[in-house]
Every structure is written in C-alpha cells, then in structure tokens.
Amino acid sequence: MTKTLKQLVHVLWAIEKDLHVIASNTEANGKAEINSQDIISTMCSAIHDSNAVN
C-alpha cells in the first residue's frame, strides 16, 4: 500500500511538473504571437504610409 501511494505521488508530481512546462511554453508562444502581430501591424502601417506619400 505504501509503495503504491509513493508511486502515485511520484506520478502526480511528474504530471504537475509537465503542466508547469506546458503552461510556460504556452505563455511564451502567446507572447511571441502578440509580438508578431505587432510587427505585422507596424509593417502594414509603414507600407500604407509610404504608399500615401507616393
């Protein structure tokens, strides 16, 4: 019984660790996506502005 509980705790701890990694990666990807959208928006504005000048 004790061995089974120790194994369960070990598995749950490993799952928690994996979930933290997934959450960190998801947050980083979300920030990268926001940054890429900002870059695209800036580029579109610059193109629009340069077309307005020409």
mmCIF file with all atom_site columns, C-alpha atoms in Angstrom:
data_model
loop_
_atom_site.group_PDB
_atom_site.id
_atom_site.type_symbol
_atom_site.label_atom_id
_atom_site.label_alt_id
_atom_site.label_comp_id
_atom_site.label_asym_id
_atom_site.label_entity_id
_atom_site.label_seq_id
_atom_site.pdbx_PDB_ins_code
_atom_site.Cartn_x
_atom_site.Cartn_y
_atom_site.Cartn_z
_atom_site.occupancy
_atom_site.B_iso_or_equiv
_atom_site.pdbx_formal_charge
_atom_site.auth_seq_id
_atom_site.auth_comp_id
_atom_site.auth_asym_id
_atom_site.auth_atom_id
_atom_site.pdbx_PDB_model_num
ATOM 1  C CA . MET A 1 1  ? 0.000 0.000  0.000   1.00 0.00 ? 1  MET A CA 1
ATOM 2  C CA . THR A 1 2  ? 2.782 2.444  0.929   1.00 0.00 ? 2  THR A CA 1
ATOM 3  C CA . LYS A 1 3  ? 4.685 1.604  -2.252  1.00 0.00 ? 3  LYS A CA 1
ATOM 4  C CA . THR A 1 4  ? 1.558 2.267  -4.328  1.00 0.00 ? 4  THR A CA 1
ATOM 5  C CA . LEU A 1 5  ? 0.997 5.634  -2.643  1.00 0.00 ? 5  LEU A CA 1
ATOM 6  C CA . LYS A 1 6  ? 4.629 6.608  -3.201  1.00 0.00 ? 6  LYS A CA 1
ATOM 7  C CA . GLN A 1 7  ? 4.303 5.686  -6.878  1.00 0.00 ? 7  GLN A CA 1
ATOM 8  C CA . LEU A 1 8  ? 1.088 7.702  -7.143  1.00 0.00 ? 8  LEU A CA 1
ATOM 9  C CA . VAL A 1 9  ? 2.710 10.736 -5.528  1.00 0.00 ? 9  VAL A CA 1
ATOM 10 C CA . HIS A 1 10 ? 5.680 10.380 -7.890  1.00 0.00 ? 10 HIS A CA 1
ATOM 11 C CA . VAL A 1 11 ? 3.407 10.225 -10.948 1.00 0.00 ? 11 VAL A CA 1
ATOM 12 C CA . LEU A 1 12 ? 1.317 13.181 -9.778  1.00 0.00 ? 12 LEU A CA 1
ATOM 13 C CA . TRP A 1 13 ? 4.464 15.206 -9.123  1.00 0.00 ? 13 TRP A CA 1
ATOM 14 C CA . ALA A 1 14 ? 5.749 14.397 -12.628 1.00 0.00 ? 14 ALA A CA 1
ATOM 15 C CA . ILE A 1 15 ? 2.404 15.444 -14.150 1.00 0.00 ? 15 ILE A CA 1
ATOM 16 C CA . GLU A 1 16 ? 2.463 18.713 -12.219 1.00 0.00 ? 16 GLU A CA 1
ATOM 17 C CA . LYS A 1 17 ? 5.992 19.391 -13.442 1.00 0.00 ? 17 LYS A CA 1
ATOM 18 C CA . ASP A 1 18 ? 4.943 18.710 -17.052 1.00 0.00 ? 18 ASP A CA 1
ATOM 19 C CA . LEU A 1 19 ? 1.941 21.003 -16.697 1.00 0.00 ? 19 LEU A CA 1
ATOM 20 C CA . HIS A 1 20 ? 4.188 23.827 -15.481 1.00 0.00 ? 20 HIS A CA 1
ATOM 21 C CA . VAL A 1 21 ? 6.401 23.363 -18.544 1.00 0.00 ? 21 VAL A CA 1
ATOM 22 C CA . ILE A 1 22 ? 3.376 23.333 -20.856 1.00 0.00 ? 22 ILE A CA 1
ATOM 23 C CA . ALA A 1 23 ? 1.985 26.462 -19.213 1.00 0.00 ? 23 ALA A CA 1
ATOM 24 C CA . SER A 1 24 ? 5.327 28.263 -19.571 1.00 0.00 ? 24 SER A CA 1
ATOM 25 C CA . ASN A 1 25 ? 5.594 27.296 -23.232 1.00 0.00 ? 25 ASN A CA 1
ATOM 26 C CA . THR A 1 26 ? 2.010 28.354 -23.895 1.00 0.00 ? 26 THR A CA 1
ATOM 27 C CA . GLU A 1 27 ? 2.628 31.727 -22.276 1.00 0.00 ? 27 GLU A CA 1
ATOM 28 C CA . ALA A 1 28 ? 5.833 32.219 -24.281 1.00 0.00 ? 28 ALA A CA 1
ATOM 29 C CA . ASN A 1 29 ? 4.076 31.268 -27.522 1.00 0.00 ? 29 ASN A CA 1
ATOM 30 C CA . GLY A 1 30 ? 1.228 33.648 -26.753 1.00 0.00 ? 30 GLY A CA 1
ATOM 31 C CA . LYS A 1 31 ? 3.662 36.496 -26.197 1.00 0.00 ? 31 LYS A CA 1
ATOM 32 C CA . ALA A 1 32 ? 5.516 35.630 -29.420 1.00 0.00 ? 32 ALA A CA 1
ATOM 33 C CA . GLU A 1 33 ? 2.228 35.626 -31.325 1.00 0.00 ? 33 GLU A CA 1
ATOM 34 C CA . ILE A 1 34 ? 1.313 39.041 -29.913 1.00 0.00 ? 34 ILE A CA 1
ATOM 35 C CA . ASN A 1 35 ? 4.753 40.374 -30.851 1.00 0.00 ? 35 ASN A CA 1
ATOM 36 C CA . SER A 1 36 ? 4.470 39.004 -34.386 1.00 0.00 ? 36 SER A CA 1
ATOM 37 C CA . GLN A 1 37 ? 1.042 40.621 -34.749 1.00 0.00 ? 37 GLN A CA 1
ATOM 38 C CA . ASP A 1 38 ? 2.542 43.935 -33.585 1.00 0.00 ? 38 ASP A CA 1
ATOM 39 C CA . ILE A 1 39 ? 5.333 43.599 -36.157 1.00 0.00 ? 39 ILE A CA 1
ATOM 40 C CA . ILE A 1 40 ? 2.862 42.815 -38.951 1.00 0.00 ? 40 ILE A CA 1
ATOM 41 C CA . SER A 1 41 ? 0.685 45.750 -37.948 1.00 0.00 ? 41 SER A CA 1
ATOM 42 C CA . THR A 1 42 ? 3.693 48.087 -37.910 1.00 0.00 ? 42 THR A CA 1
ATOM 43 C CA . MET A 1 43 ? 4.841 46.850 -41.313 1.00 0.00 ? 43 MET A CA 1
ATOM 44 C CA . CYS A 1 44 ? 1.358 47.323 -42.793 1.00 0.00 ? 44 CYS A CA 1
ATOM 45 C CA . SER A 1 45 ? 1.213 50.846 -41.394 1.00 0.00 ? 45 SER A CA 1
ATOM 46 C CA . ALA A 1 46 ? 4.630 51.648 -42.826 1.00 0.00 ? 46 ALA A CA 1
ATOM 47 C CA . ILE A 1 47 ? 3.611 50.324 -46.250 1.00 0.00 ? 47 ILE A CA 1
ATOM 48 C CA . HIS A 1 48 ? 0.367 52.275 -46.099 1.00 0.00 ? 48 HIS A CA 1
ATOM 49 C CA . ASP A 1 49 ? 2.241 55.442 -45.109 1.00 0.00 ? 49 ASP A CA 1
ATOM 50 C CA . SER A 1 50 ? 4.799 55.022 -47.888 1.00 0.00 ? 50 SER A CA 1
ATOM 51 C CA . ASN A 1 51 ? 2.007 54.490 -50.443 1.00 0.00 ? 51 ASN A CA 1
ATOM 52 C CA . ALA A 1 52 ? 0.289 57.649 -49.225 1.00 0.00 ? 52 ALA A CA 1
ATOM 53 C CA . VAL A 1 53 ? 3.481 59.654 -49.770 1.00 0.00 ? 53 VAL A CA 1
ATOM 54 C CA . ASN A 1 54 ? 3.965 58.294 -53.299 1.00 0.00 ? 54 ASN A CA 1
#
